[in-house]
Short mmCIF file of C-alpha atoms in Angstrom, two decimals:
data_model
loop_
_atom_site.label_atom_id
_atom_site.label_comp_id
_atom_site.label_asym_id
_atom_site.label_seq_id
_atom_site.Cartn_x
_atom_site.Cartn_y
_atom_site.Cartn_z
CA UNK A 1 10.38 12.09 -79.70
CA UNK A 2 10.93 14.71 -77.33
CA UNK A 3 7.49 14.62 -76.45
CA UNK A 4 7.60 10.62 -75.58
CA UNK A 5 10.56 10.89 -73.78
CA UNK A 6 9.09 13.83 -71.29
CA UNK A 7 6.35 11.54 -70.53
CA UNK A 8 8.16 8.46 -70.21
CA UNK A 9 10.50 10.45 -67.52
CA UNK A 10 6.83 11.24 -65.62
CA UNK A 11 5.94 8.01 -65.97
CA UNK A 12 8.94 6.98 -63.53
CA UNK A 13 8.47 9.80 -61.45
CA UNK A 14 4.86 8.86 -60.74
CA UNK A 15 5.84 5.19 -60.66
CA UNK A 16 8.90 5.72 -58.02
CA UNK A 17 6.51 8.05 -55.70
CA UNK A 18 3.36 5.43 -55.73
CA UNK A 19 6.20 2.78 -54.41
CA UNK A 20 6.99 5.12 -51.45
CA UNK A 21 3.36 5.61 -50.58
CA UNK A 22 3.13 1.71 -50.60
CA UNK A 23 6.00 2.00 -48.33
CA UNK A 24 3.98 4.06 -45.88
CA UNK A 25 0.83 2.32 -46.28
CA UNK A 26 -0.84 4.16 -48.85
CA UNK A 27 -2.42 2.24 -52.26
CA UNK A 28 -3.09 2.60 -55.55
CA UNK A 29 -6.24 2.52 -57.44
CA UNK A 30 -7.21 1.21 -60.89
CA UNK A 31 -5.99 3.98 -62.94
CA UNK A 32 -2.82 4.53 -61.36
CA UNK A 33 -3.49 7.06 -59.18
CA UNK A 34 -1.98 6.85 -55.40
CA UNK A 35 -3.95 7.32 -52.27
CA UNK A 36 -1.98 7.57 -49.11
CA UNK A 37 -3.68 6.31 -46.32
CA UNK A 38 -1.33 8.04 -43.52
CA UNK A 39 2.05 7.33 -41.70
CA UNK A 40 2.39 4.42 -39.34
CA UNK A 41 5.75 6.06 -38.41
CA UNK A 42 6.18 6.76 -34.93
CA UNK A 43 8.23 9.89 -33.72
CA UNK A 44 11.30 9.96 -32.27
CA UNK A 45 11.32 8.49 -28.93
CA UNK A 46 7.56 8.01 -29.17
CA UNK A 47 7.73 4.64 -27.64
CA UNK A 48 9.44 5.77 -24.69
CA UNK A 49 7.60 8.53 -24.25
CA UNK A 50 4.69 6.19 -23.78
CA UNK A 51 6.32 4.27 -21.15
CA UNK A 52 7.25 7.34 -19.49
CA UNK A 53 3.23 7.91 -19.69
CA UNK A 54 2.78 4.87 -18.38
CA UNK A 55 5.38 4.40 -15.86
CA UNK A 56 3.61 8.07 -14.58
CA UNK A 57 0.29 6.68 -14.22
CA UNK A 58 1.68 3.95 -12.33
CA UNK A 59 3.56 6.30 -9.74
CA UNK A 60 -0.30 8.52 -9.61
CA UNK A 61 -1.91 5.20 -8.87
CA UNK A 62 0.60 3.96 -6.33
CA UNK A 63 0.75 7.20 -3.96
CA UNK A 64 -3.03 7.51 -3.96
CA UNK A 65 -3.39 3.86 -2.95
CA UNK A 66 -0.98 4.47 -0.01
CA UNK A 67 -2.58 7.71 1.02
CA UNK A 68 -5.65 5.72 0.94
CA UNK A 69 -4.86 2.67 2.28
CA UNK A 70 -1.98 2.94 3.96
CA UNK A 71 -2.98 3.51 7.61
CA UNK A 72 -5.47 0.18 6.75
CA UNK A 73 -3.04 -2.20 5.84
CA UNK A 74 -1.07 -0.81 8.98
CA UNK A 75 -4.31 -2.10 11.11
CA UNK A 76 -4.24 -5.45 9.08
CA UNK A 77 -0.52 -5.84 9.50
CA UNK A 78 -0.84 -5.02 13.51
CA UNK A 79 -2.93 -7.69 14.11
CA UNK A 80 -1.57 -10.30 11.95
CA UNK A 81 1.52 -9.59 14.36
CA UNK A 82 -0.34 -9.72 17.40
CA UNK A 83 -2.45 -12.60 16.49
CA UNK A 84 1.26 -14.60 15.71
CA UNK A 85 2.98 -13.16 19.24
CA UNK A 86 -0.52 -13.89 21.54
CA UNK A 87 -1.59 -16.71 19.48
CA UNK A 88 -3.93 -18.09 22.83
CA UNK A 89 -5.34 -15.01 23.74
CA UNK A 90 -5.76 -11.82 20.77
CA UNK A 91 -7.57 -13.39 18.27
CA UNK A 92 -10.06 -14.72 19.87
CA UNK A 93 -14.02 -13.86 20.03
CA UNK A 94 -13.56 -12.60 23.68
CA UNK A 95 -10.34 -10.49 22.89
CA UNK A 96 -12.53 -8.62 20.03
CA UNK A 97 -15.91 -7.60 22.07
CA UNK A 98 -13.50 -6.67 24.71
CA UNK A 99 -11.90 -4.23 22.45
CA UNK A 100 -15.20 -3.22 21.00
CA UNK A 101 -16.64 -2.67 24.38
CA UNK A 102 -13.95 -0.59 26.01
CA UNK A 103 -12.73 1.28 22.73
CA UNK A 104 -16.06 2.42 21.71
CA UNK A 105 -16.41 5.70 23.98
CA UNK A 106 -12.82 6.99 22.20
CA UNK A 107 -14.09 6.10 18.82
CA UNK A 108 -17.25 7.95 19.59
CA UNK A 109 -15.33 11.15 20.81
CA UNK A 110 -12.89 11.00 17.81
CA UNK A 111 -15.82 11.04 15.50
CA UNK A 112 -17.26 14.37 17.41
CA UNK A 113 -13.86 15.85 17.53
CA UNK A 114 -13.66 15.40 13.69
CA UNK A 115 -16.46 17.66 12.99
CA UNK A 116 -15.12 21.10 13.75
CA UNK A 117 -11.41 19.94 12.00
CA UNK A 118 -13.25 19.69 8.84
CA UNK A 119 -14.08 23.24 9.00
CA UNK A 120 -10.35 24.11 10.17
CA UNK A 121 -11.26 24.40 13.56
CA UNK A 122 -10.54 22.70 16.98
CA UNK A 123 -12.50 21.72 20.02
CA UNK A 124 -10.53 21.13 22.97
CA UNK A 125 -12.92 21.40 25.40
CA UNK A 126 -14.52 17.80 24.60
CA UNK A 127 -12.29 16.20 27.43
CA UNK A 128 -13.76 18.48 29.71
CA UNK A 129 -17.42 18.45 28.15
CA UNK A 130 -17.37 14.29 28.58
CA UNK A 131 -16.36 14.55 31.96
CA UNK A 132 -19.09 17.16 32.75
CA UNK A 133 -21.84 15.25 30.79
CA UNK A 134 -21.21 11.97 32.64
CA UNK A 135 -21.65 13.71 36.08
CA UNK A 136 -24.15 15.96 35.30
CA UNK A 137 -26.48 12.35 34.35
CA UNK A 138 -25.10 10.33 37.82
CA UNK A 139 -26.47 14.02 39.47
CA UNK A 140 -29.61 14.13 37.95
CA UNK A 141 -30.43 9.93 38.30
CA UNK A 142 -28.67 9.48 41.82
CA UNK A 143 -28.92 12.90 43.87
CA UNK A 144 -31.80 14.43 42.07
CA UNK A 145 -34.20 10.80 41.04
CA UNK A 146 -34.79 11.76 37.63
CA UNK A 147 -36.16 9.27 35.26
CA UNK A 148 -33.18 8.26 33.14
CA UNK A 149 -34.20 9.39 30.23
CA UNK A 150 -35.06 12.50 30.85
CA UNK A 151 -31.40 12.38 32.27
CA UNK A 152 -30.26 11.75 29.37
CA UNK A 153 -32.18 13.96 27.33
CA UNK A 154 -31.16 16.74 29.18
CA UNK A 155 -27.46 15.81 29.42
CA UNK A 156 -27.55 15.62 24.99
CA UNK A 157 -28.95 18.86 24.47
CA UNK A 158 -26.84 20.58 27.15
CA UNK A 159 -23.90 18.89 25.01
CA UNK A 160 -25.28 20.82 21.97
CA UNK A 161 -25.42 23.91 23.98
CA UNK A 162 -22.14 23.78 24.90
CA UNK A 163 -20.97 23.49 21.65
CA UNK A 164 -23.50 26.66 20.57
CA UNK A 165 -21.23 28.57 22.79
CA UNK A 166 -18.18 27.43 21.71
CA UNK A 167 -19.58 28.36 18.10
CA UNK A 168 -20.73 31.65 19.03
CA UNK A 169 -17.03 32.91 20.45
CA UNK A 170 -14.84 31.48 17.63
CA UNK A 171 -17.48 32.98 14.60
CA UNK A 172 -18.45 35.94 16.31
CA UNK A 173 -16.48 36.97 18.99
CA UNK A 174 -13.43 36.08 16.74
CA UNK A 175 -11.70 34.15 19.04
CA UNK A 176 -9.34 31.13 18.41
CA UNK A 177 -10.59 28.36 18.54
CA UNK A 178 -7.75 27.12 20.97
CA UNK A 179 -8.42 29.55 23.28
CA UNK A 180 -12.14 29.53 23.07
CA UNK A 181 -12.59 25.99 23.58
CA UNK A 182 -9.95 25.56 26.14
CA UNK A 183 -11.43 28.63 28.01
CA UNK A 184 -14.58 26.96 28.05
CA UNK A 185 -13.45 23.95 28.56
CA UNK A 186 -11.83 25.30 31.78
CA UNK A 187 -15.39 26.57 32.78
CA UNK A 188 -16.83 22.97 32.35
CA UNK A 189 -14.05 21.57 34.68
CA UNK A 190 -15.52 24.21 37.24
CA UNK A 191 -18.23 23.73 37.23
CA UNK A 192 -18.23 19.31 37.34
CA UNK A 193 -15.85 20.30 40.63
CA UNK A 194 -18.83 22.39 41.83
CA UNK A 195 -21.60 19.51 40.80
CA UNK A 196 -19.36 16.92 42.39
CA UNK A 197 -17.97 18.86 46.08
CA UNK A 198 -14.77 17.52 44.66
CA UNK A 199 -15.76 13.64 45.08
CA UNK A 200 -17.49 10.78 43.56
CA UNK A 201 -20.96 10.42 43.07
CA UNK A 202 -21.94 6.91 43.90
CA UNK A 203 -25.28 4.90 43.86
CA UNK A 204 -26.92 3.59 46.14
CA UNK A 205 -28.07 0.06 47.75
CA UNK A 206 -30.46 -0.51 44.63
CA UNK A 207 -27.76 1.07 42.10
CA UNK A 208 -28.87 2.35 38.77
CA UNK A 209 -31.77 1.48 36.53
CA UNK A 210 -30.95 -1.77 34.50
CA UNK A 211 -32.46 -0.01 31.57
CA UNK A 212 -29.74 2.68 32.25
CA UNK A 213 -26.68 0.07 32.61
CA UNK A 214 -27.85 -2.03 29.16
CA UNK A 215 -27.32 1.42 27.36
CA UNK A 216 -23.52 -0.35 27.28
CA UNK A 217 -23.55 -3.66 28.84
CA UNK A 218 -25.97 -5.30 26.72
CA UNK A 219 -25.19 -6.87 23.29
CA UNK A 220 -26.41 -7.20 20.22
CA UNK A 221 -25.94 -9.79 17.30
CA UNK A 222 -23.36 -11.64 20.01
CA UNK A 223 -21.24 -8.18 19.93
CA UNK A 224 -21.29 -5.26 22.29
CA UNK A 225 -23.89 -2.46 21.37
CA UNK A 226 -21.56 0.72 22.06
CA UNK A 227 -19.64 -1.14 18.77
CA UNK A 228 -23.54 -0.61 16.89
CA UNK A 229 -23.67 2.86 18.41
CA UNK A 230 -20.08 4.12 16.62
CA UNK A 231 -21.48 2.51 12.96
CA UNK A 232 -24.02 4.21 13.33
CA UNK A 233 -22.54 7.32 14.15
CA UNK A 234 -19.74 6.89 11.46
CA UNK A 235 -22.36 6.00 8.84
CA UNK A 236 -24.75 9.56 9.85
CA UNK A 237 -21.93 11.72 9.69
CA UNK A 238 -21.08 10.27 6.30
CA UNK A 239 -24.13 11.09 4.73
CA UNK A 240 -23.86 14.40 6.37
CA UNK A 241 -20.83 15.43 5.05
CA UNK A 242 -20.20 13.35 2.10
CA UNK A 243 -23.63 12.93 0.31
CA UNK A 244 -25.64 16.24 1.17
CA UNK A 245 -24.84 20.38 1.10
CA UNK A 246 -23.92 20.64 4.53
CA UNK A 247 -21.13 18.51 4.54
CA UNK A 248 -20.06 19.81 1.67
CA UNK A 249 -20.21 23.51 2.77
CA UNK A 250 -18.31 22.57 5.68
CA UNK A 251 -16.04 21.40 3.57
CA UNK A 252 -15.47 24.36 1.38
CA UNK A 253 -15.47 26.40 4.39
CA UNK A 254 -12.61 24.61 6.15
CA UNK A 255 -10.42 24.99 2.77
CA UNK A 256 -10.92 28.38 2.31
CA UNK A 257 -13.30 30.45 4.71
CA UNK A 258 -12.79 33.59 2.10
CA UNK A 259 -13.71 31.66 -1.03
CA UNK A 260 -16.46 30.73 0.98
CA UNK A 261 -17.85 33.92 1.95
CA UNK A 262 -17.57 35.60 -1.60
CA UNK A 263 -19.77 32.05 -2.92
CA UNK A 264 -22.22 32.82 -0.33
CA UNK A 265 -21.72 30.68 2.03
CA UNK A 266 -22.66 31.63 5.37
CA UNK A 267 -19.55 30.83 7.01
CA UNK A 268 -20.28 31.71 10.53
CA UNK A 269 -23.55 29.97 10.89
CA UNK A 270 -22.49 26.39 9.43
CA UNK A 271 -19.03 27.17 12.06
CA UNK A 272 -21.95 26.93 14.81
CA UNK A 273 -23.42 23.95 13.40
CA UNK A 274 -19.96 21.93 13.45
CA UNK A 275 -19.34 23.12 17.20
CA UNK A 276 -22.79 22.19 18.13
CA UNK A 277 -22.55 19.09 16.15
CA UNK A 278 -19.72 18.48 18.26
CA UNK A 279 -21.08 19.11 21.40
CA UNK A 280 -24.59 16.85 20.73
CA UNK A 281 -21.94 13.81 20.25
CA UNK A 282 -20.18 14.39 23.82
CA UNK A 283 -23.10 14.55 25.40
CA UNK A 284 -23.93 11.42 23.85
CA UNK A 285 -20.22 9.75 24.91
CA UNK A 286 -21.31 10.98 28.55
CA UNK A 287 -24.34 9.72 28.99
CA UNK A 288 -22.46 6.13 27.82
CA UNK A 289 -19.68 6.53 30.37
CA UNK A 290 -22.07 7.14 33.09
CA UNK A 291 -23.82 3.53 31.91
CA UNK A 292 -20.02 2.41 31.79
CA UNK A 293 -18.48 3.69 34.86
CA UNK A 294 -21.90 3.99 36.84
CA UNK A 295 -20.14 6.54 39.32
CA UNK A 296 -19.39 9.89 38.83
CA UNK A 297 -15.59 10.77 38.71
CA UNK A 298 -15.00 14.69 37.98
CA UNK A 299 -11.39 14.10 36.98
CA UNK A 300 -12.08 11.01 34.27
CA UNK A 301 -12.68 13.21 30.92
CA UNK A 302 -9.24 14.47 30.38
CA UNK A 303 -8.50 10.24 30.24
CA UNK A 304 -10.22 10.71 26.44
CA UNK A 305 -8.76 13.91 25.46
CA UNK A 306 -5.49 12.62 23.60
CA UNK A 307 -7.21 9.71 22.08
CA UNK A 308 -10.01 11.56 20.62
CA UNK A 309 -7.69 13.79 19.24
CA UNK A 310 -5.40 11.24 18.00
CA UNK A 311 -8.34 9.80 16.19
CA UNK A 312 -9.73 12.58 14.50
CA UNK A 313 -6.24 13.48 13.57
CA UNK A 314 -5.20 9.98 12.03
CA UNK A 315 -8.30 10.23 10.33
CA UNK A 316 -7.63 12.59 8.53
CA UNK A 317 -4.74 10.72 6.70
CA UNK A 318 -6.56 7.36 5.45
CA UNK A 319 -9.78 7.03 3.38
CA UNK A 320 -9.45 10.29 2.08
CA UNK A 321 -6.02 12.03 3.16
CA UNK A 322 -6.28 15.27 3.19
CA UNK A 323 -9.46 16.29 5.17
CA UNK A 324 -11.37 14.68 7.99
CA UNK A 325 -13.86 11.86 7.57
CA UNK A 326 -15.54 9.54 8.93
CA UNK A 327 -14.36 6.41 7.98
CA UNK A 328 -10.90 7.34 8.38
CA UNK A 329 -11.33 8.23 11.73
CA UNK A 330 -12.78 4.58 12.46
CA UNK A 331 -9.84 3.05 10.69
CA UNK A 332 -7.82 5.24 13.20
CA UNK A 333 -9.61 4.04 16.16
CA UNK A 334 -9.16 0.29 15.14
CA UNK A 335 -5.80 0.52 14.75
CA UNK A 336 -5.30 2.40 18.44
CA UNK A 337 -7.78 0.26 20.28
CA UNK A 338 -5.49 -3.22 18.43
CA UNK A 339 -2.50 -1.57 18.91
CA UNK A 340 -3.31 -0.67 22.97
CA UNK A 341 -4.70 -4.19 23.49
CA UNK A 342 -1.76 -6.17 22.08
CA UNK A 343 0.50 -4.06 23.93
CA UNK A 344 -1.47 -4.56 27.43
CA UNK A 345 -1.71 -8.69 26.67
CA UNK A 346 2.01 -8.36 26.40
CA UNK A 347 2.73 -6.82 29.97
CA UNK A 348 3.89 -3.39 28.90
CA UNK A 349 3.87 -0.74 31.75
CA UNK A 350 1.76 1.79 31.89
CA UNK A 351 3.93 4.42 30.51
CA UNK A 352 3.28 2.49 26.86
CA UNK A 353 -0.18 3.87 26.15
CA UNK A 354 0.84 7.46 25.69
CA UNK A 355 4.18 6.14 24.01
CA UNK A 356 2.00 4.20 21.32
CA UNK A 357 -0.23 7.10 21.12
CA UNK A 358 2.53 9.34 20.15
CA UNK A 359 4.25 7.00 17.70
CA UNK A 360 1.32 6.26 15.82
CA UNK A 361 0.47 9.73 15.34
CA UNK A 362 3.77 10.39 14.08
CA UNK A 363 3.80 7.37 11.90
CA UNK A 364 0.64 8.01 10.21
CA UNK A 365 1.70 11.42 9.05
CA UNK A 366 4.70 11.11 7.90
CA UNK A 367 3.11 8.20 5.98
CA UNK A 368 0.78 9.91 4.80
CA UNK A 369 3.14 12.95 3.81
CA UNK A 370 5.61 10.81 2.08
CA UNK A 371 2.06 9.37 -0.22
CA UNK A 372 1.33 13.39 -0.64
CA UNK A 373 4.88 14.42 -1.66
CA UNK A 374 4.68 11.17 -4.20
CA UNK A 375 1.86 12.28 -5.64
CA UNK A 376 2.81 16.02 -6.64
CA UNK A 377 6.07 14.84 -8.11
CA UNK A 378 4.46 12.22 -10.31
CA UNK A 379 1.58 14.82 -11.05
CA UNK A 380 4.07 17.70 -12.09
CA UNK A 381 6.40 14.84 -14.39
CA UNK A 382 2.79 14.31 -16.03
CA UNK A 383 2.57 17.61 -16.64
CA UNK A 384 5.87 17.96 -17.96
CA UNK A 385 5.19 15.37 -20.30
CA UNK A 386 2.13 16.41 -21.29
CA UNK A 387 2.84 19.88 -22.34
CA UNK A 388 6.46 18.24 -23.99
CA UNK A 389 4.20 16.87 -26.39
CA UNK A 390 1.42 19.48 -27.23
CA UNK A 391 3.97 21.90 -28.32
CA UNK A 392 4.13 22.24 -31.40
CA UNK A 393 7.70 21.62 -32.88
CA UNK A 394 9.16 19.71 -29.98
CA UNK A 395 9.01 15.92 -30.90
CA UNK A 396 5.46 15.61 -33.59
CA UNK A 397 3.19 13.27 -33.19
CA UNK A 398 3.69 12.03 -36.73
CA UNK A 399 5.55 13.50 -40.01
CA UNK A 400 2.98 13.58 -42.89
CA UNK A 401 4.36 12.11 -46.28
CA UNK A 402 4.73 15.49 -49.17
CA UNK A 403 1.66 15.49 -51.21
CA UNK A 404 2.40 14.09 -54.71
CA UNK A 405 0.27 15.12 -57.52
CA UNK A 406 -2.31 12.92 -59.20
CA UNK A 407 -3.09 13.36 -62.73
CA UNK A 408 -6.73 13.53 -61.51
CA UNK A 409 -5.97 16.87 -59.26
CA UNK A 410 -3.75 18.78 -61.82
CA UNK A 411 -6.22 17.76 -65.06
CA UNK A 412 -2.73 16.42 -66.74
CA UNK A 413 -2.93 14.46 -69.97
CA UNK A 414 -0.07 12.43 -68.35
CA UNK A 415 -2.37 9.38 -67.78
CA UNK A 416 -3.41 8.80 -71.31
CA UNK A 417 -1.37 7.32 -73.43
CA UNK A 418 1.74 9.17 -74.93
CA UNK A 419 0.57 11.27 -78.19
CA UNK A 420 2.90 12.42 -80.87
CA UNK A 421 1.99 15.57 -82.86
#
């Protein structure tokens, strides 16, 4: 008796704990014996936590798609504003090649600007380079009767010379690159006073070579071709730094110059390469403002200084905020060169340019500070959260059911049927 009533009391042990696995999603086989299959229960505030994961990803998402796009949907939302106020007159076929036409020298001096930021460095003295490059080609065609492309030729590589120099005194004379470029820049501003006497250079009866002029005045596809000249510029200087070493050493370089160096990197000579880089592209610009202007003004490159810079700068904060590129630096350019022409259509004085200049600068960064500051909050809550629930012993994952005993694990006689003595 004693011996049937211990297993009966078993019996209803192993009979109550099967039920509870049920409970939890576990099953029993043919014999009786339980299998648990694991918990389904969630943890403690594990559904919130999942919003919370959720509701972080969101926030990521959100401030990069302002940093990114922000300063684009400005553009689109400037001309939509434009296009309502000047209905008649901004968006119009006309209105665009206009801006295309006169906004393509800027955009072509913001992208050379861009190239030494991306290493960290600056290049003031392109204001002064463009307005030395454009009357050094109206000397050489007008006063001297060079062919014009040998004119031009010349005036490109003496671009990329410049920029050698410039190179050579901020990576191995050690100089800043303020003061270097601005000290050479002052030398270029010398020496287009010395070129010009002080006064214009102007054609004469037979003016310049048509071949010369169409370098800007002709058109392409029904649009300007200085607007074919920037795409292509933009889309070089992408492959260069985005999709091959160079631009990628640059890069790294304007990041960290140490971590740089101890890599391998030979910091000083790809430094040159930027500034020369540089320089090859205001030679370029020059040579098209000569085609542009045709006469030679020694006071009309400081005109491009701010913009270029503006450019280069803005670009910096759309596309990929953060460093310089190329495609943010055309966004930047649209939005200046919509911006200025809606403003001129409207009357504004002249004081408005420099005024719009200035704003938008400011605008775009603190835009696109307010997207960075966004995005390091919602990355350090994500890391919050996700170390909250790797530690062990803070809020589990799950909560494992106890183990029960089958009669198959312990070798028990329980299973069989009861046996008296």
């Amino acid at each position: 008796m004693a011996t049937e009533t211990e297993s009966a009391r078993r019996q209803a042990d192993r009979d109550k704990s099967a039920q509870s696995a049920q409970g939890e999603g576990s099953a029993r086989d043919g014999a009786g014996n339980v299998t648990l299959r694991g918990s389904r229960r969630q943890p403690p505030g594990g559904a919130g936590k999942g919003a919370d994961g959720g509701g972080i990803t969101a926030r990521l998402r959100g401030g990069h798609l302002i940093g990114t796009y922000g300063l684009l949907g400005l553009t689109v939302l400037l001309f939509v504003i434009f296009a309502l106020a000047l209905p008649d007159t901004f968006p119009t076929m006309e209105n665009a090649s206009s801006i295309l036409s006169n906004q393509s020298i800027p955009a072509i001096l913001a992208l050379g600007a861009m190239i030494p930021i991306v290493t960290g460095k600056f290049d003031l003295s392109v204001g002064y380079g463009l307005g030395f490059a454009h009357v050094l080609a109206m000397q050489l065609i007008v006063n001297n009767g060079w062919p014009w492309p040998t004119a031009c030729l010349v005036v490109i590589i003496g671009g990329g010379i410049v920029g050698v120099l410039n190179g050579l005194l901020v990576e191995f004379a050690r100089i800043d690159s303020f003061i270097a470029t601005l000290g050479t820049g002052s030398l270029l501003y010398a020496c287009t006073g010395w070129i010009t006497d002080g006064a214009r250079i102007v054609p004469g009866p037979q003016g310049l070579p048509p071949a010369f002029t169409d370098l800007y005045n002709s058109k392409f596809l029904g649009l300007p071709v200085p607007a074919f000249y920037v795409l292509a510029l933009a889309v070089l200087l992408w492959l260069l730094l985005e999709r091959l070493p160079l631009g990628r050493y640059l890069y790294v370089i304007g990041s960290n110059a140490r971590a740089a160096d101890l890599v391998g990197i030979p910091t000083r000579r790809y430094g040159i390469y930027a500034f020369a880089g540089s320089g090859l592209v205001v030679g370029f610009a020059g040579v098209l403002l000569a085609a542009q202007q045709q006469i030679g003004s020694p006071s009309v490159g400081m005109d491009y200084l701010l913009p270029a810079f503006v450019g280069a700068l803005l670009g910096s904060t759309a596309i990929k905020p953060g460093r310089a590129n190329a495609a943010g630096t055309v966004v930047a350019v649209t939005i200046l060169a919509i911006g200025l022409a809606g403003i001129g259509q409207l009357g504004a004085e002249f004081w408005a340019t420099p005024l719009f200049n200035g704003g938008t600068l400011l605008l775009a960064v603190g835009l696109a500070g307010y997207s960075a500051r966004r995005r390091l909050r919602a990355g350090a809550t994500a890391t919050r959260h996700s170390l909250a629930t790797a530690t062990p012993g803070t809020e589990p994952a799950s909560e494992p059911a106890p183990e029960q005993p089958t009669p198959a694990a312990t070798g028990s006689p329980d299973g069989d049927a009861p046996r008296t003595p």
